[in-house]
Structure formats: C-alpha cells, structure tokens
XYZ file of C-alpha atoms in Angstrom:
716
model
C 148.144 -24.713 -36.966
C 148.152 -25.525 -40.678
C 144.330 -25.922 -40.677
C 143.932 -22.649 -38.886
C 146.054 -20.691 -41.334
C 144.242 -22.260 -44.244
C 140.849 -21.066 -42.817
C 142.272 -17.522 -42.393
C 143.330 -17.456 -46.028
C 139.979 -18.805 -47.129
C 138.227 -16.025 -45.116
C 140.389 -13.444 -47.006
C 139.349 -14.878 -50.308
C 135.666 -14.816 -49.418
C 136.119 -11.239 -48.142
C 137.559 -10.169 -51.493
C 134.617 -11.742 -53.259
C 132.096 -10.085 -51.076
C 133.761 -6.684 -51.518
C 133.649 -7.135 -55.244
C 129.940 -7.973 -55.096
C 129.219 -4.909 -52.915
C 131.187 -2.723 -55.284
C 128.992 -3.959 -58.118
C 131.938 -5.403 -59.946
C 130.737 -8.997 -60.066
C 129.660 -8.678 -63.651
C 133.174 -7.625 -64.704
C 134.763 -10.495 -66.569
C 138.263 -9.331 -65.460
C 137.280 -9.426 -61.782
C 135.755 -12.811 -62.167
C 138.872 -14.152 -63.850
C 140.947 -12.769 -61.073
C 138.674 -14.369 -58.442
C 138.938 -17.791 -60.265
C 142.646 -17.509 -59.981
C 142.419 -16.573 -56.250
C 140.121 -19.498 -55.509
C 142.366 -21.899 -57.416
C 145.566 -20.746 -55.700
C 143.912 -21.428 -52.323
C 142.672 -24.911 -53.408
C 138.976 -23.915 -53.555
C 138.299 -25.634 -56.829
C 134.506 -26.088 -56.220
C 134.033 -22.344 -55.525
C 136.098 -21.469 -58.658
C 134.013 -23.632 -60.906
C 130.790 -22.368 -59.374
C 131.940 -18.707 -60.134
C 132.803 -19.797 -63.639
C 129.431 -21.336 -64.276
C 127.774 -18.126 -63.135
C 129.621 -16.020 -65.742
C 127.253 -15.245 -68.661
C 129.950 -14.779 -71.260
C 133.339 -16.213 -70.322
C 136.114 -15.175 -72.543
C 139.271 -17.083 -73.420
C 141.043 -15.823 -70.230
C 138.100 -17.202 -68.229
C 138.415 -20.585 -69.903
C 142.181 -20.647 -69.424
C 141.728 -19.751 -65.790
C 139.361 -22.627 -65.007
C 141.488 -25.098 -66.986
C 144.504 -24.099 -65.062
C 142.549 -24.437 -61.792
C 141.988 -28.181 -62.648
C 145.572 -28.608 -63.735
C 146.783 -27.227 -60.413
C 144.427 -29.722 -58.693
C 146.085 -32.571 -60.744
C 142.779 -33.364 -62.359
C 143.963 -33.543 -65.932
C 140.852 -35.508 -67.126
C 138.451 -32.642 -66.189
C 140.907 -30.084 -67.480
C 140.885 -31.822 -70.858
C 137.030 -31.976 -70.833
C 136.928 -28.204 -70.197
C 139.522 -27.608 -72.921
C 137.570 -29.556 -75.559
C 134.265 -27.802 -74.555
C 135.788 -24.319 -74.510
C 134.128 -21.854 -76.786
C 137.401 -19.881 -76.951
C 140.841 -21.510 -77.190
C 144.169 -19.791 -77.889
C 147.876 -20.856 -77.700
C 147.923 -20.428 -73.984
C 145.082 -23.053 -73.711
C 147.017 -25.623 -75.765
C 150.298 -24.964 -73.943
C 148.673 -25.248 -70.576
C 147.292 -28.825 -71.357
C 150.538 -29.787 -73.222
C 152.690 -28.677 -70.217
C 150.474 -30.578 -67.760
C 150.692 -33.801 -69.837
C 154.426 -33.574 -70.020
C 154.789 -32.909 -66.323
C 152.570 -35.790 -65.272
C 153.273 -39.535 -65.503
C 151.504 -41.804 -68.062
C 150.279 -38.990 -70.278
C 153.141 -38.996 -72.781
C 150.945 -40.266 -75.591
C 148.351 -37.551 -75.069
C 151.103 -34.934 -75.090
C 152.410 -36.195 -78.458
C 148.901 -36.344 -79.949
C 148.146 -32.775 -78.763
C 151.287 -31.503 -80.245
C 150.480 -33.098 -83.627
C 147.175 -31.395 -83.440
C 148.791 -28.108 -82.722
C 151.082 -28.588 -85.750
C 148.010 -29.071 -87.952
C 146.470 -25.891 -86.660
C 149.642 -23.811 -86.346
C 148.375 -21.244 -88.884
C 145.516 -20.353 -86.557
C 146.874 -20.937 -83.058
C 150.687 -20.751 -83.715
C 153.515 -22.561 -81.970
C 155.894 -20.611 -79.766
C 159.152 -21.129 -77.876
C 157.179 -22.354 -74.780
C 155.553 -25.118 -76.929
C 158.872 -26.204 -78.355
C 160.858 -26.238 -75.056
C 157.962 -28.151 -73.488
C 158.340 -30.836 -76.185
C 162.088 -30.871 -75.598
C 161.238 -31.597 -72.003
C 159.046 -34.545 -73.143
C 161.851 -35.894 -75.333
C 164.173 -35.673 -72.336
C 161.608 -37.401 -70.086
C 161.036 -40.424 -72.456
C 164.687 -40.459 -73.520
C 163.936 -40.473 -77.229
C 166.782 -38.589 -78.936
C 165.296 -38.543 -82.443
C 162.216 -36.586 -81.060
C 164.565 -34.087 -79.517
C 166.589 -33.662 -82.670
C 163.480 -33.070 -84.695
C 162.455 -30.358 -82.211
C 165.874 -28.802 -82.433
C 165.754 -28.765 -86.187
C 162.262 -27.012 -86.121
C 163.609 -24.544 -83.608
C 166.549 -23.630 -85.768
C 164.213 -23.192 -88.819
C 161.819 -20.955 -86.897
C 164.644 -19.048 -85.044
C 163.379 -20.267 -81.608
C 166.793 -21.693 -80.584
C 168.513 -18.531 -79.404
C 166.943 -17.607 -76.097
C 168.490 -18.775 -72.743
C 165.486 -20.961 -71.978
C 165.680 -22.623 -75.422
C 169.417 -23.285 -74.951
C 169.028 -24.716 -71.455
C 166.243 -26.960 -72.600
C 168.374 -28.203 -75.557
C 171.293 -28.922 -73.216
C 169.081 -30.656 -70.777
C 167.345 -32.830 -73.541
C 170.727 -33.926 -75.150
C 172.169 -34.799 -71.713
C 169.225 -36.904 -70.624
C 168.988 -38.586 -73.984
C 172.602 -39.815 -73.623
C 174.173 -37.359 -76.165
C 176.469 -35.441 -73.886
C 178.693 -34.204 -76.756
C 175.730 -32.579 -78.469
C 174.936 -30.854 -75.139
C 178.480 -29.495 -75.134
C 178.111 -28.326 -78.785
C 174.930 -26.391 -77.820
C 176.630 -24.773 -74.846
C 179.756 -23.974 -76.826
C 177.723 -22.297 -79.568
C 176.582 -19.495 -77.353
C 179.098 -17.144 -79.032
C 180.909 -16.497 -75.726
C 177.768 -15.075 -74.107
C 177.083 -17.214 -71.075
C 173.753 -16.781 -69.286
C 172.921 -18.234 -65.898
C 170.155 -20.524 -67.080
C 172.268 -22.244 -69.786
C 175.223 -22.389 -67.400
C 173.222 -24.199 -64.740
C 171.896 -26.612 -67.361
C 175.444 -27.441 -68.460
C 176.524 -28.009 -64.860
C 173.685 -30.376 -64.446
C 174.602 -32.200 -67.796
C 178.216 -32.624 -66.517
C 177.023 -34.063 -63.238
C 174.567 -36.431 -65.009
C 177.518 -37.636 -67.022
C 179.778 -38.013 -63.911
C 182.261 -35.423 -65.242
C 182.618 -33.699 -61.968
C 185.891 -31.796 -62.830
C 184.244 -30.326 -65.885
C 181.160 -29.422 -63.834
C 183.361 -27.550 -61.354
C 185.171 -25.704 -64.121
C 181.840 -24.565 -65.688
C 180.566 -23.617 -62.210
C 183.543 -21.429 -61.315
C 183.682 -19.733 -64.782
C 181.803 -16.429 -64.498
C 181.282 -17.260 -60.809
C 179.526 -13.891 -60.232
C 176.527 -15.319 -62.056
C 176.163 -18.212 -59.662
C 172.858 -18.355 -57.625
C 171.174 -20.807 -55.304
C 170.253 -23.011 -58.296
C 173.866 -23.189 -59.328
C 175.021 -24.345 -55.929
C 172.184 -26.743 -55.622
C 172.978 -28.338 -58.912
C 176.635 -28.892 -57.973
C 175.908 -30.087 -54.469
C 173.300 -32.570 -55.779
C 175.642 -33.653 -58.521
C 178.429 -34.612 -56.176
C 175.981 -36.464 -53.879
C 174.443 -38.421 -56.868
C 177.901 -39.414 -58.093
C 178.942 -40.764 -54.686
C 181.118 -37.864 -53.525
C 179.187 -37.310 -50.347
C 181.970 -35.590 -48.348
C 182.600 -33.072 -51.227
C 178.874 -32.408 -51.475
C 178.800 -31.526 -47.748
C 181.861 -29.437 -48.094
C 180.283 -27.409 -50.840
C 177.184 -26.905 -48.673
C 179.383 -25.431 -45.954
C 181.118 -23.218 -48.595
C 177.775 -22.064 -49.799
C 176.719 -20.915 -46.403
C 180.021 -19.236 -45.800
C 179.670 -17.339 -49.063
C 176.246 -15.987 -47.816
C 174.294 -17.812 -50.555
C 170.685 -18.500 -49.356
C 169.724 -22.236 -49.249
C 166.284 -23.733 -49.836
C 164.489 -27.000 -49.628
C 166.312 -28.449 -52.617
C 169.638 -27.748 -50.964
C 168.622 -29.505 -47.732
C 167.290 -32.507 -49.796
C 170.760 -32.850 -51.369
C 172.478 -32.570 -47.949
C 170.177 -35.267 -46.627
C 170.980 -37.424 -49.633
C 174.643 -37.059 -48.759
C 174.045 -37.948 -45.103
C 172.076 -40.980 -46.300
C 174.878 -42.038 -48.715
C 177.390 -41.827 -45.852
C 174.900 -43.514 -43.444
C 175.827 -40.836 -40.970
C 172.828 -40.857 -38.716
C 174.268 -38.314 -36.236
C 174.831 -35.671 -38.964
C 171.448 -36.532 -40.522
C 169.696 -35.999 -37.233
C 171.433 -32.554 -37.004
C 169.958 -31.630 -40.465
C 166.585 -33.035 -39.328
C 166.653 -30.707 -36.360
C 167.590 -27.762 -38.661
C 164.663 -28.736 -40.845
C 162.202 -28.596 -37.887
C 163.691 -25.256 -36.713
C 163.332 -23.664 -40.148
C 159.775 -25.246 -40.601
C 160.629 -27.112 -43.805
C 159.065 -30.409 -42.577
C 155.860 -29.921 -44.679
C 158.011 -29.872 -47.922
C 157.701 -33.147 -49.811
C 161.319 -33.076 -50.883
C 162.522 -32.693 -47.413
C 160.196 -35.200 -45.668
C 161.061 -37.763 -48.345
C 164.826 -37.186 -47.794
C 164.368 -37.634 -44.022
C 162.402 -40.896 -44.540
C 165.321 -41.992 -46.939
C 167.958 -41.029 -44.329
C 166.463 -43.125 -41.485
C 165.646 -46.005 -43.789
C 169.295 -46.197 -45.161
C 170.681 -45.853 -41.691
C 168.565 -48.849 -40.549
C 166.255 -47.006 -38.284
C 162.988 -48.140 -39.751
C 161.018 -47.164 -36.650
C 161.957 -43.488 -37.105
C 161.316 -43.667 -40.856
C 157.906 -45.043 -40.207
C 157.169 -42.255 -37.743
C 158.191 -39.584 -40.226
C 156.328 -41.297 -43.049
C 153.104 -41.448 -40.956
C 153.211 -37.682 -40.424
C 153.463 -36.882 -44.204
C 150.049 -35.625 -45.445
C 150.341 -36.302 -49.136
C 152.666 -39.262 -49.628
C 155.183 -38.500 -52.344
C 156.429 -41.332 -54.599
C 159.959 -40.698 -53.292
C 158.864 -41.125 -49.657
C 157.065 -44.340 -50.596
C 160.079 -45.574 -52.558
C 162.363 -44.772 -49.594
C 160.086 -46.823 -47.290
C 160.065 -49.686 -49.674
C 163.786 -49.589 -50.003
C 164.109 -49.436 -46.201
C 161.892 -52.505 -45.738
C 163.814 -54.306 -48.534
C 167.182 -53.570 -46.960
C 166.054 -55.524 -43.810
C 164.459 -58.278 -45.787
C 160.971 -57.192 -45.037
C 159.539 -57.781 -48.531
C 156.045 -58.509 -47.170
C 155.822 -54.999 -45.703
C 157.358 -53.541 -48.866
C 154.742 -55.261 -51.021
C 151.899 -54.287 -48.729
C 152.899 -50.553 -48.989
C 153.217 -50.976 -52.775
C 149.783 -52.562 -53.047
C 148.225 -49.740 -51.029
C 149.146 -47.112 -53.662
C 146.269 -45.972 -55.924
C 148.806 -44.555 -58.517
C 152.281 -45.834 -59.059
C 155.140 -44.231 -60.942
C 158.438 -45.723 -62.104
C 160.169 -44.660 -58.828
C 158.071 -47.025 -56.669
C 158.107 -49.773 -59.296
C 161.886 -49.537 -59.405
C 162.206 -49.524 -55.583
C 160.234 -52.780 -55.201
C 161.984 -54.464 -58.091
C 165.400 -53.587 -56.538
C 164.222 -54.849 -53.186
C 163.324 -58.256 -54.585
C 166.656 -58.495 -56.463
C 168.543 -57.674 -53.249
C 166.603 -60.335 -51.374
C 167.223 -62.738 -54.276
C 163.481 -63.396 -54.825
C 163.912 -63.700 -58.557
C 160.416 -65.162 -59.376
C 158.921 -62.064 -57.629
C 160.977 -59.823 -59.923
C 159.725 -61.516 -63.083
C 156.155 -61.436 -61.776
C 156.499 -57.743 -60.999
C 157.898 -56.998 -64.462
C 154.965 -58.772 -66.110
C 152.548 -56.810 -63.914
C 154.256 -53.458 -64.928
C 154.020 -54.263 -68.599
C 150.327 -55.211 -68.181
C 149.273 -52.218 -65.997
C 151.488 -49.422 -67.204
C 151.363 -47.745 -70.552
C 154.921 -46.403 -70.032
C 158.131 -48.074 -71.368
C 159.920 -49.370 -68.253
C 162.643 -47.251 -66.680
C 166.154 -48.537 -67.391
C 166.623 -49.244 -63.633
C 163.641 -51.787 -63.804
C 165.275 -53.537 -66.708
C 168.608 -53.585 -64.882
C 166.858 -55.207 -61.912
C 165.259 -57.870 -64.160
C 168.690 -58.555 -65.780
C 170.114 -58.929 -62.250
C 167.406 -61.543 -61.441
C 168.377 -63.444 -64.631
C 172.002 -63.317 -63.583
C 171.195 -64.686 -60.114
C 169.231 -67.602 -61.507
C 171.554 -68.037 -64.542
C 168.425 -67.887 -66.663
C 170.086 -67.348 -70.125
C 166.873 -67.717 -72.146
C 165.078 -65.193 -70.059
C 168.072 -62.903 -70.188
C 168.066 -63.043 -74.034
C 164.461 -62.224 -74.104
C 165.002 -59.063 -72.045
C 167.910 -58.113 -74.282
C 165.667 -58.589 -77.278
C 163.104 -56.398 -75.561
C 165.680 -53.610 -74.993
C 166.554 -53.609 -78.695
C 162.913 -53.798 -79.806
C 161.937 -50.872 -77.590
C 164.921 -48.828 -78.669
C 166.214 -48.249 -75.077
C 169.017 -45.680 -74.679
C 171.645 -48.297 -73.596
C 173.763 -46.301 -71.172
C 176.790 -47.417 -69.120
C 174.666 -49.065 -66.363
C 172.514 -51.009 -68.778
C 175.617 -52.173 -70.726
C 177.266 -53.280 -67.502
C 174.036 -55.202 -66.474
C 173.961 -57.040 -69.835
C 177.619 -57.967 -69.637
C 177.151 -59.210 -66.121
C 174.017 -61.148 -67.044
C 175.643 -63.041 -69.882
C 178.855 -63.720 -67.859
C 176.896 -65.145 -64.910
C 174.584 -67.143 -67.212
C 177.665 -68.919 -68.519
C 177.935 -67.230 -72.056
C 181.045 -65.213 -71.782
C 181.232 -64.958 -75.611
C 177.991 -62.904 -75.684
C 179.304 -60.826 -72.855
C 182.428 -60.125 -74.993
C 180.305 -59.222 -78.050
C 178.490 -56.566 -75.998
C 181.659 -55.261 -74.352
C 183.945 -55.035 -77.366
C 182.118 -52.390 -79.449
C 181.835 -49.992 -76.482
C 183.914 -46.942 -77.039
C 186.735 -45.949 -74.704
C 184.782 -42.979 -73.378
C 181.948 -45.282 -72.245
C 184.205 -47.894 -70.631
C 184.166 -46.977 -66.943
C 185.427 -48.971 -63.920
C 182.121 -50.776 -63.481
C 181.998 -52.056 -67.040
C 185.588 -53.162 -66.928
C 184.992 -54.927 -63.503
C 182.106 -57.025 -64.724
C 184.044 -58.159 -67.828
C 187.086 -58.930 -65.794
C 185.057 -60.838 -63.241
C 183.381 -62.741 -66.168
C 186.804 -63.807 -67.516
C 187.908 -64.793 -64.046
C 184.829 -66.852 -63.293
C 185.148 -68.829 -66.485
C 188.851 -69.568 -66.105
C 190.186 -67.015 -68.684
C 192.709 -65.555 -66.281
C 195.010 -64.329 -69.097
C 192.188 -62.364 -70.620
C 191.191 -60.914 -67.239
C 194.796 -59.757 -66.616
C 195.109 -58.355 -70.108
C 191.827 -56.368 -69.688
C 193.185 -55.067 -66.434
C 196.235 -53.798 -68.218
C 194.059 -52.147 -70.900
C 191.988 -50.507 -68.041
C 195.187 -48.996 -66.677
C 196.383 -47.887 -70.174
C 193.057 -46.055 -70.639
C 193.518 -44.237 -67.296
C 190.524 -45.923 -65.674
C 191.291 -46.242 -61.932
C 190.770 -49.778 -60.519
C 188.796 -50.122 -57.271
C 188.181 -52.745 -54.644
C 185.851 -54.782 -56.975
C 188.627 -54.838 -59.645
C 190.994 -56.531 -57.313
C 188.469 -59.024 -55.939
C 187.953 -60.170 -59.553
C 191.740 -60.288 -60.227
C 192.459 -62.259 -56.989
C 189.690 -64.688 -57.823
C 191.232 -65.412 -61.195
C 194.582 -66.013 -59.616
C 193.274 -68.278 -56.799
C 191.256 -70.470 -59.255
C 194.325 -70.937 -61.470
C 196.960 -71.215 -58.755
C 198.781 -68.005 -59.877
C 200.274 -67.364 -56.385
C 203.029 -65.025 -57.364
C 200.746 -62.990 -59.632
C 198.078 -62.853 -56.893
C 200.691 -61.634 -54.360
C 201.769 -58.883 -56.806
C 198.192 -57.693 -57.359
C 197.578 -57.688 -53.571
C 200.710 -55.642 -52.838
C 200.026 -53.181 -55.620
C 196.545 -52.384 -54.320
C 197.622 -49.977 -51.627
C 201.133 -49.110 -52.923
C 200.218 -48.241 -56.509
C 196.477 -47.552 -56.549
C 195.681 -46.340 -52.995
C 193.026 -49.074 -52.570
C 192.816 -50.452 -49.068
C 192.316 -54.288 -48.847
C 189.004 -55.361 -47.424
C 187.602 -58.658 -46.011
C 187.122 -60.266 -49.424
C 190.680 -59.418 -50.588
C 192.134 -61.121 -47.543
C 189.834 -64.121 -47.861
C 190.923 -64.514 -51.521
C 194.591 -64.543 -50.550
C 193.995 -67.183 -47.775
C 191.924 -69.320 -50.208
C 194.606 -68.954 -52.923
C 197.329 -70.214 -50.593
C 195.103 -73.100 -49.538
C 194.370 -74.118 -53.112
C 198.074 -74.029 -53.910
C 198.735 -76.299 -50.788
C 200.826 -73.505 -49.219
C 199.282 -73.599 -45.744
C 202.239 -72.167 -44.072
C 201.986 -69.022 -46.155
C 198.208 -68.868 -45.367
C 198.983 -69.108 -41.582
C 201.699 -66.381 -41.825
C 199.456 -64.170 -43.902
C 196.680 -64.423 -41.382
C 198.989 -63.277 -38.599
C 199.622 -60.055 -40.541
C 195.963 -59.127 -41.335
C 195.553 -55.631 -39.758
C 191.795 -55.805 -39.397
C 189.608 -58.047 -37.283
C 189.298 -61.460 -38.849
C 185.693 -62.350 -39.494
C 183.833 -65.594 -40.424
C 184.588 -65.112 -44.153
C 188.354 -65.288 -43.632
C 188.093 -68.070 -41.146
C 185.921 -70.005 -43.574
C 188.548 -69.571 -46.270
C 191.177 -70.777 -43.837
C 189.126 -73.807 -42.972
C 188.922 -74.660 -46.704
C 192.713 -74.374 -46.951
C 193.086 -76.706 -43.917
C 191.271 -79.369 -45.866
C 194.191 -79.576 -48.308
C 196.679 -80.517 -45.437
C 196.805 -83.283 -42.945
C 197.018 -80.926 -39.945
C 193.979 -81.679 -37.789
C 195.080 -79.158 -35.177
C 194.687 -76.301 -37.573
C 191.050 -77.520 -38.236
C 190.521 -77.465 -34.532
C 191.778 -73.924 -34.296
C 189.625 -72.812 -37.224
C 186.668 -74.475 -35.531
C 187.240 -72.563 -32.304
C 187.564 -69.137 -34.017
C 184.864 -69.836 -36.545
C 182.205 -70.824 -34.019
C 183.198 -67.988 -31.847
C 182.173 -65.552 -34.577
C 179.204 -67.428 -36.111
C 177.891 -69.995 -33.565
C 174.342 -69.604 -34.894
C 175.220 -70.251 -38.571
C 174.324 -73.854 -39.585
C 176.380 -73.647 -42.725
C 179.583 -73.283 -40.690
C 178.799 -76.522 -38.796
C 178.205 -78.297 -42.114
C 181.503 -76.873 -43.449
C 183.381 -78.161 -40.288
C 181.657 -81.524 -40.489
C 182.742 -81.907 -44.193
C 186.278 -80.894 -43.239
C 186.533 -83.631 -40.574
C 184.854 -86.150 -42.980
C 187.386 -85.331 -45.727
C 190.164 -86.396 -43.182
C 188.329 -89.535 -42.054
C 187.656 -87.992 -38.569
C 184.187 -89.486 -38.153
C 183.993 -89.092 -34.472
C 184.759 -85.312 -34.838
C 182.203 -85.045 -37.651
C 179.583 -86.619 -35.378
C 180.518 -84.256 -32.556
C 180.058 -81.200 -34.820
C 176.646 -82.503 -36.005
C 175.595 -83.068 -32.364
C 176.820 -79.575 -31.373
C 174.873 -78.074 -34.306
C 171.618 -79.788 -33.009
C 172.414 -78.560 -29.473
C 172.673 -74.974 -30.611
C 169.620 -75.436 -32.784
C 171.694 -73.682 -35.583
C 169.822 -73.609 -38.860
C 171.241 -74.006 -42.292
C 169.452 -72.870 -45.349
C 168.500 -75.774 -47.500
C 170.529 -76.270 -50.569
C 168.634 -74.963 -53.626
C 169.205 -75.427 -57.368
C 167.174 -74.490 -60.359
C 166.971 -75.212 -64.080
C 165.146 -73.486 -66.961
C 163.226 -76.130 -68.926
C 160.233 -75.809 -71.291
C 159.748 -72.082 -70.743
C 159.674 -72.433 -66.997
C 162.073 -72.312 -64.013
C 162.128 -75.517 -61.878
C 163.451 -75.136 -58.335
C 164.787 -78.035 -56.289
C 165.547 -77.999 -52.602
C 167.484 -80.633 -50.581
C 165.072 -83.344 -49.363
C 162.081 -81.750 -51.150
C 159.508 -84.049 -52.764
C 156.998 -81.419 -53.943
C 157.939 -81.324 -57.615
C 155.302 -82.693 -59.991
C 157.691 -85.322 -61.384
C 159.234 -86.181 -57.962
C 158.484 -89.938 -58.366
C 160.303 -90.164 -61.672
C 163.265 -88.127 -60.294
C 163.607 -90.352 -57.170
C 163.351 -93.639 -59.083
C 166.132 -92.465 -61.405
C 168.251 -91.398 -58.409
C 167.800 -94.832 -56.782
C 169.025 -96.393 -59.937
C 172.072 -94.124 -60.082
C 172.673 -94.718 -56.386
C 172.718 -98.457 -56.988
C 175.319 -98.005 -59.677
C 177.395 -95.878 -57.348
C 177.304 -98.673 -54.797
C 179.490 -100.721 -57.207
C 182.053 -97.918 -57.232
C 181.964 -97.714 -53.409
C 182.611 -101.436 -53.232
C 185.728 -101.191 -55.433
C 186.973 -98.492 -53.088
C 186.288 -100.507 -49.970
C 189.717 -102.233 -49.970
C 191.454 -98.850 -50.373
C 189.646 -97.338 -47.291
C 190.394 -100.508 -45.154
C 194.100 -100.173 -46.059
C 194.081 -96.514 -45.038
C 192.432 -97.437 -41.753
C 189.245 -95.566 -42.536
C 185.661 -96.656 -41.799
C 184.237 -97.667 -45.177
C 180.685 -98.187 -43.876
C 180.534 -94.668 -42.506
C 182.030 -93.145 -45.599
C 179.650 -95.060 -47.840
C 176.592 -94.111 -45.785
C 177.704 -90.472 -45.637
C 178.310 -90.191 -49.447
C 175.162 -92.030 -50.328
C 173.058 -89.783 -48.182
C 174.632 -86.612 -49.527
C 174.091 -87.732 -53.135
C 170.571 -89.011 -52.683
C 169.268 -85.710 -51.047
C 171.368 -83.146 -52.852
C 169.486 -80.492 -54.814
C 172.037 -80.520 -57.675
C 171.404 -84.204 -58.143
C 167.656 -83.509 -58.501
C 168.399 -80.863 -61.035
C 170.747 -82.952 -63.217
C 168.392 -85.844 -63.112
C 165.465 -83.752 -64.216
C 167.405 -81.821 -66.764
C 168.650 -84.961 -68.558
C-alpha cells in the first residue's frame, strides 16, 4: 500500500513538470526552483539534481533548493560540495548547512568551523537570530556551557535575545548544560509576558532537573496557552523521572480535555508502559497505534520494540523490529537492551556490529548491557573502540558504564584514569556522574576519595541516590557511625530515604552487631517513611540476628515475614544456623532452600560448608552426592587483580595463567607449612570427637584450588 501511494505521488510530480513544459514555463527560474522543491519533498533526488543541471543560470534560490534537497536526503557531504561550489551564497545557504551539521551526529566540529567562517564574513552575509539559536542548540547538544554563554552575550549585544524562539533556546541551552538557575533567570526575565514557546521550554527544563512540582506549576499557569506540545512535555517528563502512573493519568486527562495527541504523546505513553512493565496495557496502546496507522512512525515503532524488550517478550520485539523499514538508533538500542536483559550479549554485539553508522544511543546501550552482565573486559574494550572510531566526546552514560565496570572489578587504577579523563575533557559532572564516581571509589576500597568527591557537593545537588552510595560506602568499610550520621543529615535536608537507603543502613548494623539500632531502622521504614520492606531487608535482619548469635530472634522474625520467603532469606537463615549447634535447623533450612533452588549449585556448596563447620562429614558427603545427582552447576569462584597495567583473572582449579607453574609451586610450599598447623590442631579435633583426616583433606583441597589463594600468591 505504501509503495502504491508513493507511485501515485510521483506521478503527480511528473504531471506538474509536464504541464510546466507544455505551458512553456520550463525556462522560468521560479518554476524550476519550485519543481526542485517538489522533487525533493517526494524523495526524487536524482530528478531534482538533473533539473538543476539543466538550468542555464541558477540563482541563489536555486542553489539553496538543491542544497536543501541533499540535506533532506541526509547526504551532508554532497550538500557541502554544492555549497562550496555555489556561484551564489547568502545567509540562508550558510544557515541551512549550519543547521544540518548541528542536527546530525559527528558534525559538531564542522558546525563550529562554519560559524567561525560566518563571523569573519558577517559584514557581507550577516548573522541573524536563526544562526544564533542554532549555535545555542549546538552548545546544548555538546553540553559546553561556556559556548552557550558566549552566544548569549553576543545575542544581548545585538538585541537578538528578545524573541520567544531566542528565549526558549536560551532556557533549553542552560538547562541541558546543567545550569538550571540560569534557565530560571532567563524565564523570569520575560517582564511578565509569558509566551507558549518559552513556557514549554521551561516545563522541559524543570522535568530535566527532576523538579516535577515546579514543572506542574509552570504548566498550569496561563493554562489557556497549553497546546499538544505542552502536554507532551509534561507527560514525557513524568515518565522520564519514573512517575509512570502520573504520566498515564495526565494522558487520560489530556484526552478528556479534548487536546489532540500525536506520535510523541504515544511514544511517552509507551515509555510509561515499558517502565511499569505492564505488557497488557502496552498491547492496548500497540493496538491503538495500529488502528490510527502510526506504526510507520520511527518514534512509535521504537517505543513498541522497547516495550516488548523490557517486558521480556523478545520474540515480539524481534517481529516488530524486522518490520521497521529504516532502523532508528532508538529501536536498535532497545533491541540491544532487550538482548542484554536476558544475557544474550552475543546477539546484542552482532546487532551492534551490523550497523553502518552508530550514535551515542547504541554505544551506551551495548556498554550498559555488558555492565549488567558483569562482562567488564568487554566494557573496557568497547570504550577503547569508541575513543578510536568516534570523533565525539563520549556521552556521560558511557562514562558511567565504564565507572560501573571499574567498581565491579575494584579496578582503582583504571577508575582513577577515567576520573582524570572526565576532568581533562571538562565533562559536565551531573548528579549521576557524581554518584558513579563516589560508588566507584567506595567499591574500589578508597572511601577517602569517595568522601572528597561527596563533601563539596552542594545541598541542592545531593539527592537520594548520592546519599545512598555514600552511606553504602561507609557501611561496607565498617564506618557505621558515619553511615548513620549521614542518614540523619539526609533527613535534616528533607531528602526522602528509599529502599536502597535502608539496605545500606541494615548492612552497617549487621556487620557491626548493632541489633537494637537495626531493629529501629527496620521498624521506622514503614511507620515513618512509608517504605515497604523487601526481600533484601528481611534477609539483612535474619543475617544480623545470626551474626549476633540470636538465632531464636531470627526464627521468630521469619515466622512474621508477610511475603513469600525466597532463597535469599533462607540462605541468610542457613548462615545464621552455622553460629549455633542446632543441626535440626540446618536440616529445615536445607529442606526449604532446595525446594526453592534445587538447581543452584551454590546452595549445595553452602549447605555442605554448613555441615562441615559442625563436623557433620557424613551429611556433607550426602549433600555433595545429591548435588552430583541433580547435576547442579556452581559458577567457578573467580578473583582478579590489577598488576602491571593489566587485569589478571583467576578461576578455581584453573591452570591457564602464563605464570601458573610459579603460582602452584608457591602454593604447594604454603600448603606444606599449613600442614604443620593442621598437625598442631589434630589433638584438639580428636578431643572433640571430630575426624581430623577428613577436616585436613577438606581444608587443604579448598585452600589449594581457591581462586583467592591464586590471586594473593600472584599479587605478592
């Protein structure tokens, strides 16, 4: 059907051309210019250029028309060739190329060079408001505030800062460059005259900053001005800030108020459905899209791919993706994210490799996928590839992904290098990047560096996420008092704690045996902060009681858990049982744990270790035998160390390292020395009625094949 309608439109264009020839108007420059536009609008670039070549004396409008035809066809290289060879050029010619460069990826340098050239020739070609707002868009795109401020200064000097388009561009630039207060100052300086374009830009700036109450106030002020763009901006803002239900409520309100919606509205609604992982509602929106014939729109089709990917229905996502004619970067990124969420990184990489052109969206999607699947070496390799192949400065989300990989591997040296790169490239260090840096230093063992980054951050920039990573850093390193003090500061600054906050606090309490403090935090979650306890909170409490040797409290606490107890809680309970001499509780934990996770080899090893700790060697052997019978697999223990500018990975029982012979000979030597220690303990085991020979063999085997022992031996 689409092909047929295209042919009908082509026939109409040809008919107009034939009629022009018959009327003897072919020699008219005006008519030829109109025909070039007509051909261009219908994608007939070859015909447009052929007509242009046949013109004996093309004027500046002719040159602008053919240049714009190539810009519409996304062929900027040929558009620039025509621009340079044009016998006539005016401000429209320059603005057309400049705008095209700013709107495309990887052409930022060309845009800056062209603007410099325009400044040099401003006496002959001039610079107008369109030129300056386009450069503001460039500053916003590359997030370079100093460029934007220079443009603003120039606009004030030339009185080009007063129109509604200039004001909206300034608000947008300051917002995207991380200077929200300046955006507010521009909006507040409108002398009480609020126009729709500036108002919509301010709503967008508030949403970008996460200030949704302020966005709502701006939206409802002079509400008679609100149009479809206003509603779309607010609906999208709520969805992007995680308020999916509110986003959908606003969409319903929009329909009830008789405001017409478009493809951007539906894209935001699909985003909300994806965020809620509500497949049923998403399918309803998909049906609506098909009924309204919006499926050919790239925003919509990308949103549908994203919906099915996030809801775990990769087969549907693949079907929709296959039907998309021109694959948008967002659709590709959604498919990559979908594959990544299911651990299918081979398919994600294959899709990425098939792209002829890649923008930051797909680079970020693949990088995030590797981080989520904990394939850190792949993250580092991808970042090196990005820096080699792309002229752009990496998007902040790519840097956040690389910092996440450094945190996973505790690669402090690499993390410092990335931090230096951020400073050298003058990144706009926003809240997300700050949180990633604090988290990286904390997990790499340098809580002092994490503090140095956290402390200078102003109160306005300290959100729940930043507080959470710092509290978790303190808790992980045994600074429970600092963690609790920071929590109190968080409350004093009116930052609302969430589920992650309480996981960090309870972790601090369980590691330091602060049972009463932990109980107070747990009770306050729901009573004071309306935060419902989740699996990890219950597991922390059980583990805390176990570490404090209060098994009776752990048993009583588990009886009161209102949700279904999963393997995480039973695993914590099993650890608690190891602190007591009650073998029956271990039996109970075994029964429940294997009922939930019978195919998880790690649980069998955990049970075997629990029986071994109590000297129940027959039970340990029974568990090992059961594990083999079920063919349950346990991921091999893995450790790594950063030595001599490289990461060395060690796996239990692995002999593939280049210095394996030296490592093993050293371990044999250490094992021989441990034998003396075992001999000294022999008498003690015999007095306790234990089997010394089994214990010795068990401990020697564990030590000799443990990945940590490889790492320590190599590192020293």
